PDB file of C-alpha atoms in Angstrom:
ATOM      1  CA  UNK J   8       8.748  45.878  37.081  1.00 83.00           C
ATOM      2  CA  UNK J   9       5.326  44.436  36.606  1.00 88.00           C
ATOM      3  CA  UNK J  10       3.837  41.919  38.981  1.00 94.00           C
ATOM      4  CA  UNK J  11       0.582  39.985  39.129  1.00 97.00           C
ATOM      5  CA  UNK J  12      -0.667  38.481  42.393  1.00 97.00           C
ATOM      6  CA  UNK J  13      -3.382  35.869  42.647  1.00 98.00           C
ATOM      7  CA  UNK J  14      -3.886  35.060  46.321  1.00 96.00           C
ATOM      8  CA  UNK J  15      -6.412  32.243  45.960  1.00 96.00           C
ATOM      9  CA  UNK J  16      -4.668  28.955  45.152  1.00 94.00           C
ATOM     10  CA  UNK J  17      -8.028  27.193  44.830  1.00 95.00           C
ATOM     11  CA  UNK J  18     -11.722  27.976  44.829  1.00 96.00           C
ATOM     12  CA  UNK J  19     -14.907  25.933  44.916  1.00 96.00           C
ATOM     13  CA  UNK J  20     -18.249  27.119  43.572  1.00 97.00           C
ATOM     14  CA  UNK J  21     -21.621  25.466  43.286  1.00 97.00           C
ATOM     15  CA  UNK J  22     -22.954  24.979  39.787  1.00 97.00           C
ATOM     16  CA  UNK J  23     -25.102  27.918  38.591  1.00 97.00           C
ATOM     17  CA  UNK J  24     -23.677  30.292  41.208  1.00 97.00           C
ATOM     18  CA  UNK J  25     -21.320  33.218  40.591  1.00 98.00           C
ATOM     19  CA  UNK J  26     -17.678  33.236  41.629  1.00 98.00           C
ATOM     20  CA  UNK J  27     -15.019  35.948  41.855  1.00 98.00           C
ATOM     21  CA  UNK J  28     -11.355  35.223  41.226  1.00 98.00           C
ATOM     22  CA  UNK J  29      -9.020  37.819  42.666  1.00 98.00           C
ATOM     23  CA  UNK J  30      -6.144  39.531  40.888  1.00 98.00           C
ATOM     24  CA  UNK J  31      -4.008  42.462  41.957  1.00 98.00           C
ATOM     25  CA  UNK J  32      -1.285  43.996  39.860  1.00 97.00           C
ATOM     26  CA  UNK J  33       1.633  46.316  40.267  1.00 96.00           C
ATOM     27  CA  UNK J  34       3.096  48.649  37.682  1.00 94.00           C
ATOM     28  CA  UNK J  35       4.192  52.254  37.550  1.00 92.00           C
ATOM     29  CA  UNK J  36       3.327  52.547  33.874  1.00 91.00           C
ATOM     30  CA  UNK J  37       0.029  54.376  33.225  1.00 91.00           C
ATOM     31  CA  UNK J  38      -0.736  52.386  30.084  1.00 90.00           C
ATOM     32  CA  UNK J  39      -1.269  48.662  30.403  1.00 92.00           C
ATOM     33  CA  UNK J  40      -3.616  45.844  29.583  1.00 93.00           C
ATOM     34  CA  UNK J  41      -5.045  43.218  31.880  1.00 95.00           C
ATOM     35  CA  UNK J  42      -6.067  39.774  30.682  1.00 95.00           C
ATOM     36  CA  UNK J  43      -7.640  36.620  32.008  1.00 97.00           C
ATOM     37  CA  UNK J  44      -6.922  33.193  30.579  1.00 97.00           C
ATOM     38  CA  UNK J  45      -8.423  29.787  31.312  1.00 97.00           C
ATOM     39  CA  UNK J  46      -6.277  26.655  31.227  1.00 96.00           C
ATOM     40  CA  UNK J  47      -8.130  23.339  31.322  1.00 94.00           C
ATOM     41  CA  UNK J  48      -6.281  20.175  32.290  1.00 91.00           C
ATOM     42  CA  UNK J  49      -5.431  19.615  28.624  1.00 88.00           C
ATOM     43  CA  UNK J  50      -3.014  22.544  28.840  1.00 89.00           C
ATOM     44  CA  UNK J  51      -4.113  25.043  26.215  1.00 89.00           C
ATOM     45  CA  UNK J  52      -4.438  28.672  27.333  1.00 94.00           C
ATOM     46  CA  UNK J  53      -7.791  30.133  26.360  1.00 95.00           C
ATOM     47  CA  UNK J  54      -8.202  33.923  26.243  1.00 94.00           C
ATOM     48  CA  UNK J  55     -11.283  35.073  28.148  1.00 96.00           C
ATOM     49  CA  UNK J  56     -11.380  38.842  28.600  1.00 95.00           C
ATOM     50  CA  UNK J  57      -9.363  42.044  28.301  1.00 93.00           C
ATOM     51  CA  UNK J  58      -9.363  45.368  30.159  1.00 94.00           C
ATOM     52  CA  UNK J  59      -7.331  48.389  29.113  1.00 92.00           C
ATOM     53  CA  UNK J  60      -6.024  50.766  31.764  1.00 92.00           C
ATOM     54  CA  UNK J  61      -7.838  53.706  30.198  1.00 91.00           C
ATOM     55  CA  UNK J  62     -11.124  51.908  29.679  1.00 91.00           C
ATOM     56  CA  UNK J  63     -13.875  53.633  31.632  1.00 90.00           C
ATOM     57  CA  UNK J  64     -16.208  50.673  31.755  1.00 93.00           C
ATOM     58  CA  UNK J  65     -15.618  47.197  33.100  1.00 95.00           C
ATOM     59  CA  UNK J  66     -15.142  44.611  30.369  1.00 94.00           C
ATOM     60  CA  UNK J  67     -17.755  41.934  29.856  1.00 95.00           C
ATOM     61  CA  UNK J  68     -17.728  38.885  27.622  1.00 94.00           C
ATOM     62  CA  UNK J  69     -20.693  36.570  27.954  1.00 96.00           C
ATOM     63  CA  UNK J  70     -20.657  35.071  31.451  1.00 97.00           C
ATOM     64  CA  UNK J  71     -17.301  36.699  32.196  1.00 98.00           C
ATOM     65  CA  UNK J  72     -16.884  40.198  33.551  1.00 97.00           C
ATOM     66  CA  UNK J  73     -13.864  42.000  34.872  1.00 97.00           C
ATOM     67  CA  UNK J  74     -14.251  44.096  38.004  1.00 97.00           C
ATOM     68  CA  UNK J  75     -11.573  46.731  37.379  1.00 97.00           C
ATOM     69  CA  UNK J  76     -10.673  48.969  40.320  1.00 96.00           C
ATOM     70  CA  UNK J  77      -7.782  51.075  39.129  1.00 95.00           C
ATOM     71  CA  UNK J  78      -7.065  52.869  42.397  1.00 95.00           C
ATOM     72  CA  UNK J  79      -6.807  49.571  44.211  1.00 96.00           C
ATOM     73  CA  UNK J  80      -4.903  47.980  41.307  1.00 96.00           C
ATOM     74  CA  UNK J  81      -7.261  45.053  41.155  1.00 97.00           C
ATOM     75  CA  UNK J  82      -8.777  43.240  38.195  1.00 98.00           C
ATOM     76  CA  UNK J  83     -11.010  40.505  39.523  1.00 98.00           C
ATOM     77  CA  UNK J  84     -12.725  38.045  37.206  1.00 98.00           C
ATOM     78  CA  UNK J  85     -16.379  37.339  37.845  1.00 98.00           C
ATOM     79  CA  UNK J  86     -17.913  34.215  36.341  1.00 98.00           C
ATOM     80  CA  UNK J  87     -21.690  34.149  36.493  1.00 97.00           C
ATOM     81  CA  UNK J  88     -23.877  31.034  36.393  1.00 97.00           C
ATOM     82  CA  UNK J  89     -20.947  28.640  36.804  1.00 97.00           C
ATOM     83  CA  UNK J  90     -20.924  25.490  34.737  1.00 97.00           C
ATOM     84  CA  UNK J  91     -19.087  22.197  35.259  1.00 97.00           C
ATOM     85  CA  UNK J  92     -16.979  23.021  32.219  1.00 96.00           C
ATOM     86  CA  UNK J  93     -15.635  26.103  33.999  1.00 98.00           C
ATOM     87  CA  UNK J  94     -13.474  23.857  36.183  1.00 98.00           C
ATOM     88  CA  UNK J  95      -9.927  24.809  35.213  1.00 98.00           C
ATOM     89  CA  UNK J  96      -6.921  26.909  36.173  1.00 98.00           C
ATOM     90  CA  UNK J  97      -7.421  30.641  35.692  1.00 98.00           C
ATOM     91  CA  UNK J  98      -4.572  33.065  35.123  1.00 98.00           C
ATOM     92  CA  UNK J  99      -4.524  36.821  35.371  1.00 98.00           C
ATOM     93  CA  UNK J 100      -1.927  38.538  33.191  1.00 96.00           C
ATOM     94  CA  UNK J 101      -0.673  41.997  32.343  1.00 95.00           C
ATOM     95  CA  UNK J 102       1.068  43.584  29.399  1.00 91.00           C
ATOM     96  CA  UNK J 103       2.606  46.994  28.848  1.00 85.00           C
ATOM     97  CA  UNK J 104       2.951  46.418  25.119  1.00 74.00           C
ATOM     98  CA  UNK J 105      -0.438  46.034  23.504  1.00 67.00           C
ATOM     99  CA  UNK J 106      -0.922  42.429  24.532  1.00 63.00           C
ATOM    100  CA  UNK J 107       2.640  41.287  23.995  1.00 78.00           C
ATOM    101  CA  UNK J 108       5.103  39.973  26.569  1.00 88.00           C
ATOM    102  CA  UNK J 109       2.517  38.923  29.094  1.00 93.00           C
ATOM    103  CA  UNK J 110       3.354  38.675  32.785  1.00 95.00           C
ATOM    104  CA  UNK J 111       1.239  36.025  34.498  1.00 97.00           C
ATOM    105  CA  UNK J 112       0.163  35.386  38.034  1.00 97.00           C
ATOM    106  CA  UNK J 113       0.458  31.992  39.715  1.00 97.00           C
ATOM    107  CA  UNK J 114      -3.131  31.080  38.889  1.00 97.00           C
ATOM    108  CA  UNK J 115      -6.251  29.952  40.749  1.00 98.00           C
ATOM    109  CA  UNK J 116      -7.741  26.487  40.389  1.00 98.00           C
ATOM    110  CA  UNK J 117     -11.516  26.641  40.162  1.00 98.00           C
ATOM    111  CA  UNK J 118     -13.652  23.591  40.836  1.00 98.00           C
ATOM    112  CA  UNK J 119     -17.362  23.707  40.047  1.00 98.00           C
ATOM    113  CA  UNK J 120     -19.486  21.311  42.121  1.00 96.00           C
ATOM    114  CA  UNK J 121     -22.747  19.780  40.900  1.00 93.00           C
TER     115      UNK J 121
ATOM    116  CA  UNK Y 216      -9.592  27.734  17.402  1.00 70.00           C
ATOM    117  CA  UNK Y 217      -6.557  30.008  17.771  1.00 75.00           C
ATOM    118  CA  UNK Y 218      -4.845  29.064  14.530  1.00 84.00           C
ATOM    119  CA  UNK Y 219      -1.637  28.297  16.430  1.00 92.00           C
ATOM    120  CA  UNK Y 220      -0.266  24.774  16.251  1.00 94.00           C
ATOM    121  CA  UNK Y 221       2.720  23.224  18.004  1.00 96.00           C
ATOM    122  CA  UNK Y 222       4.735  20.063  17.563  1.00 96.00           C
ATOM    123  CA  UNK Y 223       5.473  17.687  19.040  1.00 97.00           C
ATOM    124  CA  UNK Y 224       2.836  17.412  21.761  1.00 96.00           C
ATOM    125  CA  UNK Y 225       5.122  15.492  24.099  1.00 96.00           C
ATOM    126  CA  UNK Y 226       8.866  14.950  24.206  1.00 96.00           C
ATOM    127  CA  UNK Y 227      11.276  13.123  26.475  1.00 98.00           C
ATOM    128  CA  UNK Y 228      14.972  14.021  26.482  1.00 98.00           C
ATOM    129  CA  UNK Y 229      17.926  13.374  28.726  1.00 98.00           C
ATOM    130  CA  UNK Y 230      20.067  15.935  30.503  1.00 98.00           C
ATOM    131  CA  UNK Y 231      22.648  17.551  28.242  1.00 98.00           C
ATOM    132  CA  UNK Y 232      20.755  16.936  25.018  1.00 98.00           C
ATOM    133  CA  UNK Y 233      19.385  19.581  22.670  1.00 98.00           C
ATOM    134  CA  UNK Y 234      15.743  20.015  21.672  1.00 98.00           C
ATOM    135  CA  UNK Y 235      13.820  21.929  19.003  1.00 98.00           C
ATOM    136  CA  UNK Y 236      10.171  22.780  19.453  1.00 98.00           C
ATOM    137  CA  UNK Y 237       8.053  24.057  16.580  1.00 97.00           C
ATOM    138  CA  UNK Y 238       5.153  26.443  16.242  1.00 96.00           C
ATOM    139  CA  UNK Y 239       3.060  27.526  13.310  1.00 93.00           C
ATOM    140  CA  UNK Y 240       0.644  30.443  13.174  1.00 86.00           C
ATOM    141  CA  UNK Y 241      -1.603  31.960  10.578  1.00 76.00           C
ATOM    142  CA  UNK Y 242      -0.648  34.320   7.820  1.00 68.00           C
ATOM    143  CA  UNK Y 243      -0.382  37.915   8.999  1.00 67.00           C
ATOM    144  CA  UNK Y 244       0.541  37.064  12.589  1.00 73.00           C
ATOM    145  CA  UNK Y 245       3.848  38.879  12.632  1.00 76.00           C
ATOM    146  CA  UNK Y 246       4.605  38.454  16.312  1.00 88.00           C
ATOM    147  CA  UNK Y 247       5.297  35.123  17.996  1.00 92.00           C
ATOM    148  CA  UNK Y 248       6.187  34.599  21.631  1.00 94.00           C
ATOM    149  CA  UNK Y 249       7.390  31.610  23.613  1.00 97.00           C
ATOM    150  CA  UNK Y 250       6.571  30.880  27.238  1.00 97.00           C
ATOM    151  CA  UNK Y 251       7.744  28.247  29.703  1.00 98.00           C
ATOM    152  CA  UNK Y 252       5.240  26.935  32.217  1.00 97.00           C
ATOM    153  CA  UNK Y 253       6.662  24.793  34.992  1.00 96.00           C
ATOM    154  CA  UNK Y 254       4.283  22.504  36.835  1.00 94.00           C
ATOM    155  CA  UNK Y 255       1.957  24.422  39.139  1.00 92.00           C
ATOM    156  CA  UNK Y 256       3.136  27.852  37.990  1.00 94.00           C
ATOM    157  CA  UNK Y 257       2.086  30.550  35.576  1.00 96.00           C
ATOM    158  CA  UNK Y 258       3.766  30.854  32.176  1.00 97.00           C
ATOM    159  CA  UNK Y 259       7.063  32.742  32.061  1.00 97.00           C
ATOM    160  CA  UNK Y 260       7.975  34.824  29.011  1.00 96.00           C
ATOM    161  CA  UNK Y 261      11.051  33.466  27.213  1.00 97.00           C
ATOM    162  CA  UNK Y 262      11.306  35.699  24.138  1.00 95.00           C
ATOM    163  CA  UNK Y 263       9.378  37.222  21.294  1.00 93.00           C
ATOM    164  CA  UNK Y 264      10.017  37.515  17.577  1.00 92.00           C
ATOM    165  CA  UNK Y 265       8.646  40.163  15.266  1.00 88.00           C
ATOM    166  CA  UNK Y 266       9.229  39.874  11.536  1.00 87.00           C
ATOM    167  CA  UNK Y 267      12.018  37.349  12.112  1.00 89.00           C
ATOM    168  CA  UNK Y 268      13.946  39.491  14.593  1.00 91.00           C
ATOM    169  CA  UNK Y 269      14.112  38.953  18.356  1.00 91.00           C
ATOM    170  CA  UNK Y 270      12.000  41.631  19.979  1.00 89.00           C
ATOM    171  CA  UNK Y 271      12.412  41.169  23.706  1.00 90.00           C
ATOM    172  CA  UNK Y 272      13.661  38.466  25.995  1.00 93.00           C
ATOM    173  CA  UNK Y 273      12.773  37.320  29.465  1.00 93.00           C
ATOM    174  CA  UNK Y 274      15.115  36.098  32.166  1.00 94.00           C
ATOM    175  CA  UNK Y 275      16.313  32.990  30.351  1.00 97.00           C
ATOM    176  CA  UNK Y 276      19.928  31.989  29.599  1.00 97.00           C
ATOM    177  CA  UNK Y 277      21.408  32.088  26.078  1.00 96.00           C
ATOM    178  CA  UNK Y 278      21.002  28.331  25.683  1.00 98.00           C
ATOM    179  CA  UNK Y 279      17.374  29.181  24.950  1.00 98.00           C
ATOM    180  CA  UNK Y 280      17.283  30.493  21.404  1.00 96.00           C
ATOM    181  CA  UNK Y 281      14.717  30.923  18.698  1.00 96.00           C
ATOM    182  CA  UNK Y 282      13.961  31.545  15.086  1.00 95.00           C
ATOM    183  CA  UNK Y 283      11.012  32.907  13.167  1.00 93.00           C
ATOM    184  CA  UNK Y 284      10.586  32.133   9.497  1.00 91.00           C
ATOM    185  CA  UNK Y 285       8.872  34.056   6.679  1.00 87.00           C
ATOM    186  CA  UNK Y 286       6.063  31.474   6.564  1.00 84.00           C
ATOM    187  CA  UNK Y 287       4.984  32.463  10.127  1.00 83.00           C
ATOM    188  CA  UNK Y 288       6.466  29.346  11.694  1.00 91.00           C
ATOM    189  CA  UNK Y 289       8.853  29.534  14.618  1.00 95.00           C
ATOM    190  CA  UNK Y 290      11.294  27.365  16.528  1.00 97.00           C
ATOM    191  CA  UNK Y 291      12.446  27.277  20.130  1.00 98.00           C
ATOM    192  CA  UNK Y 292      15.822  25.622  20.632  1.00 98.00           C
ATOM    193  CA  UNK Y 293      17.183  24.626  24.012  1.00 98.00           C
ATOM    194  CA  UNK Y 294      20.771  23.421  24.320  1.00 97.00           C
ATOM    195  CA  UNK Y 295      22.390  21.511  27.169  1.00 98.00           C
ATOM    196  CA  UNK Y 296      19.085  20.504  28.687  1.00 98.00           C
ATOM    197  CA  UNK Y 297      18.756  20.581  32.461  1.00 98.00           C
ATOM    198  CA  UNK Y 298      16.247  18.795  34.661  1.00 98.00           C
ATOM    199  CA  UNK Y 299      14.574  22.142  35.469  1.00 97.00           C
ATOM    200  CA  UNK Y 300      13.797  22.633  31.785  1.00 98.00           C
ATOM    201  CA  UNK Y 301      10.999  20.101  32.197  1.00 98.00           C
ATOM    202  CA  UNK Y 302       7.882  22.128  31.538  1.00 98.00           C
ATOM    203  CA  UNK Y 303       5.042  22.932  29.177  1.00 97.00           C
ATOM    204  CA  UNK Y 304       6.297  25.204  26.394  1.00 98.00           C
ATOM    205  CA  UNK Y 305       3.689  27.466  24.914  1.00 97.00           C
ATOM    206  CA  UNK Y 306       3.859  29.378  21.675  1.00 95.00           C
ATOM    207  CA  UNK Y 307       1.616  32.399  21.225  1.00 94.00           C
ATOM    208  CA  UNK Y 308       0.713  34.602  18.316  1.00 91.00           C
ATOM    209  CA  UNK Y 309      -0.471  38.188  18.687  1.00 86.00           C
ATOM    210  CA  UNK Y 310      -3.833  38.907  17.171  1.00 81.00           C
ATOM    211  CA  UNK Y 311      -6.581  41.491  17.495  1.00 81.00           C
ATOM    212  CA  UNK Y 312      -9.191  40.973  20.171  1.00 81.00           C
ATOM    213  CA  UNK Y 313     -12.644  40.957  18.538  1.00 79.00           C
ATOM    214  CA  UNK Y 314     -14.611  44.160  19.138  1.00 76.00           C
ATOM    215  CA  UNK Y 315     -11.826  45.734  21.215  1.00 76.00           C
ATOM    216  CA  UNK Y 316     -10.855  48.713  19.126  1.00 76.00           C
ATOM    217  CA  UNK Y 317      -7.732  47.182  17.664  1.00 77.00           C
ATOM    218  CA  UNK Y 318      -6.226  45.954  20.909  1.00 80.00           C
ATOM    219  CA  UNK Y 319      -4.298  42.702  20.710  1.00 81.00           C
ATOM    220  CA  UNK Y 320      -3.673  39.738  22.898  1.00 83.00           C
ATOM    221  CA  UNK Y 321      -1.723  36.503  22.705  1.00 88.00           C
ATOM    222  CA  UNK Y 322      -3.500  33.459  21.347  1.00 90.00           C
ATOM    223  CA  UNK Y 323      -1.801  30.295  22.448  1.00 93.00           C
ATOM    224  CA  UNK Y 324      -1.095  26.970  20.863  1.00 94.00           C
ATOM    225  CA  UNK Y 325      -1.734  23.690  22.696  1.00 94.00           C
ATOM    226  CA  UNK Y 326       1.827  23.474  23.989  1.00 95.00           C
ATOM    227  CA  UNK Y 327       4.626  20.941  24.017  1.00 97.00           C
ATOM    228  CA  UNK Y 328       5.255  19.018  27.220  1.00 97.00           C
ATOM    229  CA  UNK Y 329       8.991  18.446  27.641  1.00 98.00           C
ATOM    230  CA  UNK Y 330      10.346  16.003  30.175  1.00 98.00           C
ATOM    231  CA  UNK Y 331      14.086  15.997  30.859  1.00 98.00           C
ATOM    232  CA  UNK Y 332      15.414  12.902  32.599  1.00 97.00           C
TER     233      UNK Y 332
END
């Protein structure tokens, strides 16, 4: 069975600084995808970044990058130059089926301070 | 803009009642999934439909059922509502990730907040 663990219930970061949100995963399947989503207080889930298990390079998307360490089964999200609008809940998720049937972690609340 | 819409945005029901939640996605999005997100938790996969057939189900009882229609809309039906069914219900449509070699992810609608009293 797949499992996603996010051990940080909440994080604070100063505006314009970088922050790392932790995610570890567990699966015995060699082929999987890892995803990060942002959920503002309004409730919608916003897709941020994707990493495939066979991808050799870490994914990047604007200010978001994914620090993928396959041997350690971790997929941490790094947000650079934090902005006030980054304050939200962040979820790490995994799929064995090309992005379908996502399994989510419990999430990390990020608060950006001015 | 994900192209996924849901209605209603909010709903209040009483225990034992039945509810239907609706989702609409764009043309060509053949796969639709439903998730339940209880307060303070991550979304939980309920089930998925592909070309109008159920294509996988999470750990939810049979009183949770769904339909997908040819016009890419979908319904989630919940019978005999229980207090624990109070949650945000999210509909998601599978779509290609830009510049990712054909990989897909789930793009979510804004959700329906259901309160069962």
